[in-house]
Tab-separated table of C-alpha atoms in Angstrom:
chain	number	residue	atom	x	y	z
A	63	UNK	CA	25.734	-34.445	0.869
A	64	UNK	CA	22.139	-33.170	-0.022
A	65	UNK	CA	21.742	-31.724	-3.053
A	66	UNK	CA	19.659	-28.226	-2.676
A	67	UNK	CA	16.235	-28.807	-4.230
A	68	UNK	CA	15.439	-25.943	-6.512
A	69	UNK	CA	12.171	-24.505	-7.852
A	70	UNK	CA	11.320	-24.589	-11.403
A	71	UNK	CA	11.152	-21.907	-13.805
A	72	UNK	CA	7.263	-22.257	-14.070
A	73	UNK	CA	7.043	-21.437	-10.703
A	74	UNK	CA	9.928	-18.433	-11.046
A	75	UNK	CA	7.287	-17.404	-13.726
A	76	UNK	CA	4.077	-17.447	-11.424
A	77	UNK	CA	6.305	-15.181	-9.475
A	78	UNK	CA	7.008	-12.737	-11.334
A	79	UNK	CA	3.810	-12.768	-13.472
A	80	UNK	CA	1.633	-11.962	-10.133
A	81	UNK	CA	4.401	-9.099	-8.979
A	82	UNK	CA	4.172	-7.369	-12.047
A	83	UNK	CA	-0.017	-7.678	-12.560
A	84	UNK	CA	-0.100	-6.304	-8.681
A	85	UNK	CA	2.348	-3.533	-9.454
A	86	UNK	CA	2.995	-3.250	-13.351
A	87	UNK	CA	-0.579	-3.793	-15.111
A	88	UNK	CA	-2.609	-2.117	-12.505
A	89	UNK	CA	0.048	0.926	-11.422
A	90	UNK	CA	2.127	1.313	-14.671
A	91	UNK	CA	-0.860	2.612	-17.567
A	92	UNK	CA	-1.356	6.149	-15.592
A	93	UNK	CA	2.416	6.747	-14.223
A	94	UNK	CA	3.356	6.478	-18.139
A	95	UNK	CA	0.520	8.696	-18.986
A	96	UNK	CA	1.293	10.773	-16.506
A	97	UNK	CA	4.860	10.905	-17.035
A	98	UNK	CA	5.208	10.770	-21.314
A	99	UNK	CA	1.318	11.766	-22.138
A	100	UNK	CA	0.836	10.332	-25.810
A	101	UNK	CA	4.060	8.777	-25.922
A	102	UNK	CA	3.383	6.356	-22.829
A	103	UNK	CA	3.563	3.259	-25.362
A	104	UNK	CA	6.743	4.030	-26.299
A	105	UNK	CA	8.059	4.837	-22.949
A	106	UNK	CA	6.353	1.588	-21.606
A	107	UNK	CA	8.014	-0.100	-24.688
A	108	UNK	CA	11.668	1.424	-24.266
A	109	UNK	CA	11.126	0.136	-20.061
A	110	UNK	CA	10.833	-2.751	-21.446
A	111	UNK	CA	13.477	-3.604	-23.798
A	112	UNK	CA	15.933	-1.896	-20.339
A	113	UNK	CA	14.322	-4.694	-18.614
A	114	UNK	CA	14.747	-7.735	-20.473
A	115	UNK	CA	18.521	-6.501	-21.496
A	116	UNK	CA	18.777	-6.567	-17.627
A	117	UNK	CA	17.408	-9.837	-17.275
A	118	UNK	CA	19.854	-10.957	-20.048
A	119	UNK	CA	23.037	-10.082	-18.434
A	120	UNK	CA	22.160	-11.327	-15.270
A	121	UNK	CA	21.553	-14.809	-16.853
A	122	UNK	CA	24.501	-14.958	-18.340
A	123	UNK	CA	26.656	-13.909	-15.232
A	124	UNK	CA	24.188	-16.215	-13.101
A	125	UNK	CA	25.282	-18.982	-15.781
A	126	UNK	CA	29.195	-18.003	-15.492
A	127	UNK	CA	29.027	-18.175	-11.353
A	128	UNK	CA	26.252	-20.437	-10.582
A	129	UNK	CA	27.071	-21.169	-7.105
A	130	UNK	CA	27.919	-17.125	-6.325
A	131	UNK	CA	25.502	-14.433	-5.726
A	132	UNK	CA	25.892	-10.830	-7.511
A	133	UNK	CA	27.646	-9.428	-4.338
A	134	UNK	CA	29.954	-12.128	-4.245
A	135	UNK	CA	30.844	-12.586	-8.101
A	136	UNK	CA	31.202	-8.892	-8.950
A	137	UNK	CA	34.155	-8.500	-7.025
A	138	UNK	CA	36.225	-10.795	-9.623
A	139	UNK	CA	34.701	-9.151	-12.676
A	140	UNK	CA	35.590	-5.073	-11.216
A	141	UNK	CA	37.583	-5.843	-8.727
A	142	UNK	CA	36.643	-5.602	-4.476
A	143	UNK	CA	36.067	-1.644	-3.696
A	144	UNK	CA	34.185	-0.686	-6.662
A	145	UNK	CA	32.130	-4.014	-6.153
A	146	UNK	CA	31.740	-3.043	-2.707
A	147	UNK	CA	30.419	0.909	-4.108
A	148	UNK	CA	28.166	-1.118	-6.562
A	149	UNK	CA	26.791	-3.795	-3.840
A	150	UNK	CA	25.607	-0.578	-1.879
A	151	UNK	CA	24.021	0.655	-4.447
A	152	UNK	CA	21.944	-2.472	-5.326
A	153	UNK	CA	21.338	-2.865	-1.961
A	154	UNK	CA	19.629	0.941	-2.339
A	155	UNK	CA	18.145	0.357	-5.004
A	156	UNK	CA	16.699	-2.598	-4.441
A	157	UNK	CA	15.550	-1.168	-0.674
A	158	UNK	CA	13.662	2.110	-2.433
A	159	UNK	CA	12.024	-0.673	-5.479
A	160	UNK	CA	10.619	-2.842	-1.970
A	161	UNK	CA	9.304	0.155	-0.342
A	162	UNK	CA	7.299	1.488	-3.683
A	163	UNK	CA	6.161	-2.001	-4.456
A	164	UNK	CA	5.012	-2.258	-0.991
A	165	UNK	CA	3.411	1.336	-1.462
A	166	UNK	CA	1.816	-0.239	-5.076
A	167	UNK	CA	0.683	-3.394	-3.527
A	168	UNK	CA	-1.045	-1.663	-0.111
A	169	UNK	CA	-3.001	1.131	-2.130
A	170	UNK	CA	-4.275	-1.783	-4.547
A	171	UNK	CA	-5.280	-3.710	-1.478
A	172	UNK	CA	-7.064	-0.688	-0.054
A	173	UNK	CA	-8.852	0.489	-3.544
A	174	UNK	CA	-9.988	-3.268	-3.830
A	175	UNK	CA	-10.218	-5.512	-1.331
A	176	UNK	CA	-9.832	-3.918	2.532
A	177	UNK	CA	-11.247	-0.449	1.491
A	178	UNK	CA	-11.782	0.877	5.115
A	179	UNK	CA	-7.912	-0.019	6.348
A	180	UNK	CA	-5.412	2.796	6.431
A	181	UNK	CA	-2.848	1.923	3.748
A	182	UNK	CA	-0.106	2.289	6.522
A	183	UNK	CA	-1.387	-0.599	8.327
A	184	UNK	CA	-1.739	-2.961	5.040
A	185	UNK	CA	2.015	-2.180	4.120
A	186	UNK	CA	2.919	-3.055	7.460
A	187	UNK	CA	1.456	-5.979	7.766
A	188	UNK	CA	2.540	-6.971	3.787
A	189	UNK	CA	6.258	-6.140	5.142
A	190	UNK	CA	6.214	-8.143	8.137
A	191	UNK	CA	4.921	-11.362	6.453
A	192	UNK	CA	7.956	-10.528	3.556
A	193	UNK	CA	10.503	-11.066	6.351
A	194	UNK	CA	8.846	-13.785	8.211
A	195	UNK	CA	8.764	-15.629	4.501
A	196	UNK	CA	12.362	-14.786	3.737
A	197	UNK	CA	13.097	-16.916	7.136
A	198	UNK	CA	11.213	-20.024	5.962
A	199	UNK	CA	11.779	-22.259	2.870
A	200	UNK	CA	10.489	-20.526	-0.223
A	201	UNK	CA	8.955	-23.557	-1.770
A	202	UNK	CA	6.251	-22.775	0.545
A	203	UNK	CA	5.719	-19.305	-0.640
A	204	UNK	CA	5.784	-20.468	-4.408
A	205	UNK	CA	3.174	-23.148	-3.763
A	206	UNK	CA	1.050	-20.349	-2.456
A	207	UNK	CA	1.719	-18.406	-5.770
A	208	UNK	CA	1.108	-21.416	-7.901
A	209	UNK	CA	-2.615	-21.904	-5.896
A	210	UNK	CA	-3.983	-18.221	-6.429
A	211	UNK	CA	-2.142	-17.368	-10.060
A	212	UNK	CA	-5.360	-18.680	-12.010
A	213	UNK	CA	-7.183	-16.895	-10.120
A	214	UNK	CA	-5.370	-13.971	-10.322
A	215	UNK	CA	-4.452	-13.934	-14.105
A	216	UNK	CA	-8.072	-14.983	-15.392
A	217	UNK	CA	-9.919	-11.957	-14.129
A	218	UNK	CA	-7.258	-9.451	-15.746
A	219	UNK	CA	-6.874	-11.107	-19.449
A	220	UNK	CA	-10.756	-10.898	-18.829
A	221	UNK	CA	-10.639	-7.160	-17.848
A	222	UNK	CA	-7.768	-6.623	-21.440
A	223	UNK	CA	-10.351	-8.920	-23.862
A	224	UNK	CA	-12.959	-6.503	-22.675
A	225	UNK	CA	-11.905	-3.391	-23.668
A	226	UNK	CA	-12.660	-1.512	-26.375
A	227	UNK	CA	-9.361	0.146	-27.707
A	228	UNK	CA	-9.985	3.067	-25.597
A	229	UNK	CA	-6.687	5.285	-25.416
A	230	UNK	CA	-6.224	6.637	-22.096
A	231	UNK	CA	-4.148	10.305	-22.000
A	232	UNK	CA	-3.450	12.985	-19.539
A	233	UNK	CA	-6.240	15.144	-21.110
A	234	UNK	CA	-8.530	12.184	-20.378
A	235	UNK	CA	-8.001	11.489	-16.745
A	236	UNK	CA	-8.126	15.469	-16.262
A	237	UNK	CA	-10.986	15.823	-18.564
A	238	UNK	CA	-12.850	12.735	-16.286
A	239	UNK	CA	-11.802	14.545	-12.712
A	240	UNK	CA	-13.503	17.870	-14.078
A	241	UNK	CA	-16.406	16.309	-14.892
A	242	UNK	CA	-16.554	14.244	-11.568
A	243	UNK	CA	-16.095	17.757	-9.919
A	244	UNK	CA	-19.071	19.137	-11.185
A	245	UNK	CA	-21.335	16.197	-10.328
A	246	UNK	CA	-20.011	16.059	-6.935
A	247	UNK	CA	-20.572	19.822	-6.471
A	248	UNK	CA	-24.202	19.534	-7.485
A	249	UNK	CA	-24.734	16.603	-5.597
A	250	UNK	CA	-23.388	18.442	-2.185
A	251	UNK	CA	-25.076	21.278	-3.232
A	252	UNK	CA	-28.608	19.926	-3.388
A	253	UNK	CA	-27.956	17.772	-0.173
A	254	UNK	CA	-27.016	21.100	2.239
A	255	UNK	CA	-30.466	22.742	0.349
A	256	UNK	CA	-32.208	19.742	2.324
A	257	UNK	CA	-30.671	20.289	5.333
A	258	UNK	CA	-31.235	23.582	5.135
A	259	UNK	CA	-34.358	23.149	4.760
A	260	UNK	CA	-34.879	21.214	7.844
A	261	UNK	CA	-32.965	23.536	9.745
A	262	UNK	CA	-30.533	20.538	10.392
A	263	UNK	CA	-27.072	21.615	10.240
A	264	UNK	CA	-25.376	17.816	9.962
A	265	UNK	CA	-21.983	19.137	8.558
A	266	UNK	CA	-20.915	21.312	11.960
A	267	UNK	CA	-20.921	24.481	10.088
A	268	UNK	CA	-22.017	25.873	13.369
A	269	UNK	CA	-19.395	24.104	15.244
A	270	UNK	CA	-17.131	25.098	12.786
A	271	UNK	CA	-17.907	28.780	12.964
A	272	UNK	CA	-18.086	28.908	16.737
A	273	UNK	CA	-14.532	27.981	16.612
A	274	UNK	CA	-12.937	29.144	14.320
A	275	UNK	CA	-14.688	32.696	14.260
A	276	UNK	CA	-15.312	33.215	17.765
A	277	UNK	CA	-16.329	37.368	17.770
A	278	UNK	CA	-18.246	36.328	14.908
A	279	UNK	CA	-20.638	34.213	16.606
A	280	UNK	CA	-20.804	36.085	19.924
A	281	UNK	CA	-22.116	39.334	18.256
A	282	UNK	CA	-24.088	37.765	15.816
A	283	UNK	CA	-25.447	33.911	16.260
A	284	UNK	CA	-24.681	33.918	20.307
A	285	UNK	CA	-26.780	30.837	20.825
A	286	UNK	CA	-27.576	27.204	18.757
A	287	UNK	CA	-31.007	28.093	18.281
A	288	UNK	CA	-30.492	31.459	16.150
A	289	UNK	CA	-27.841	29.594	14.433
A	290	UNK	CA	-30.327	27.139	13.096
A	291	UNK	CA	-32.224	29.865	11.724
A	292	UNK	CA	-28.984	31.479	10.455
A	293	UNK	CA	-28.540	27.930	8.679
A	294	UNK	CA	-31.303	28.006	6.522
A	295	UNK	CA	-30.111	31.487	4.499
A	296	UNK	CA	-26.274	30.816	4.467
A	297	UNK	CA	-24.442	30.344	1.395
A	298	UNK	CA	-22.093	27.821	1.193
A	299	UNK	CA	-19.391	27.609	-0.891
A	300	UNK	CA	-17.969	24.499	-2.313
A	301	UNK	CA	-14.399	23.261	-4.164
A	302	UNK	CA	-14.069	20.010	-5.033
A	303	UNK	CA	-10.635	18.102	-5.808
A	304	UNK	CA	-10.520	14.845	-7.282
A	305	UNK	CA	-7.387	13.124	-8.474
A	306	UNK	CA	-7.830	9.912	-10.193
A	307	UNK	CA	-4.854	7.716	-8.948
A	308	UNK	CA	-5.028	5.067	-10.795
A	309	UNK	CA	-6.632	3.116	-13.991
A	310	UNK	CA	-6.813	-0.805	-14.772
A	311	UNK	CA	-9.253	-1.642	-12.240
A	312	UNK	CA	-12.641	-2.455	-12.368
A	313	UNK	CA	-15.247	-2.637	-9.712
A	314	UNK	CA	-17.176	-6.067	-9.593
């Protein structure tokens, strides 16, 4: 009988290192800023200690019933309905932790790497080469981890020696998109004063107004021509939202 090869625990580590950089070190600093403001280290420290008390008990159990998975050996420990209950809701949770990591690892792909794809299309594709691994042997898939995990873990313990102790808090981020507000107003501001100048409406306010306010521009502009003298005196009034999504990332 063939003995199942197994993969080492350096290559379980290469794993798990490059899922949680992805997700964890690049995703996690502004949901816990977001989420516990000043007190994000200690949230991000209490997540942890949850998570490696996880990781404990599920070592032990995976020691105790080596050749049983955690569907199958729950039902001797609590007994066959409440380990069917408690199978469904791994199942659910593990199906809702997939489709956020896929959500993670798509809008990291997108910020980075394939900015003008629609995220939609990157999870997609990201989802459909998870099943079509899950079909094949996974010694091929941890090779591929063990190639790319230098260069994925030397440019981020570059990115962490760089910094310079700089404490990142919800009045931060919101201080930084207020400021970025005002510089992109005056920016748009001084670029419709050229086009205004010009008499060169390149937005479609025109088209815009001819639309949407239809009595307007049949008593008043009527034609394309008095519009573009209308365009030169109009006021325009502009908002600006910005929402910074995430932090850990720097452009190259």
């Amino acid at each position: 009988m063939k003995v199942p090869q197994q993969i080492t625990v350096i290559q379980v580590v290469t794993i798990l290192v490059s899922t949680i950089i992805g997700v964890g070190v690049l995703a996690l600093p502004l949901f816990a800023v977001r989420t516990a403001d000043s007190g994000a280290p200690f949230v991000t420290f209490l997540g942890t200690c949850l998570a490696f008390f996880g990781v404990i008990i599920i070592t032990i159990l995976g020691k105790r019933y080596p050749s049983k998975t955690i569907i199958i050996y729950s039902e001797d420990i609590i007994g066959k309905w409440l380990a069917r209950i408690g199978s469904l809701l791994v199942i659910g949770f593990f199906a809702v932790l997939t489709s956020l990591t896929a959500r993670e690892f798509g809008e990291v792909v997108v910020t980075a790497v394939l900015k003008s794809t629609p995220v939609e299309i990157t999870v997609i594709v990201m989802l459909l080469l998870a099943a079509i691994s899950t079909r094949s042997d996974i010694f091929t898939f941890t090779y591929i981890h063990q190639f790319y995990f230098p260069f994925l873990l030397v440019p981020v313990l570059e990115e962490k020696s760089n910094e310079k102790g700089l404490v990142i808090t919800s009045a931060l981020l919101e201080q930084i998109e207020r400021q970025d507000e005002q510089g992109a107003v005056k920016f748009y501001e001084g670029l419709i004063k050229q086009t205004q100048a010009k008499s060169a409406d390149i937005f479609g306010f025109g088209e815009y107004v001819r639309a949407m306010e239809r009595q307007y521009w049949n008593q008043k502009v009527k034609t394309k021509e008095r519009w573009q003298e209308m365009y030169k005196d109009i006021t325009v009034d502009l908002q600006v939202n910005i929402e910074i999504r995430r932090v850990g990332m720097k452009a190259r």
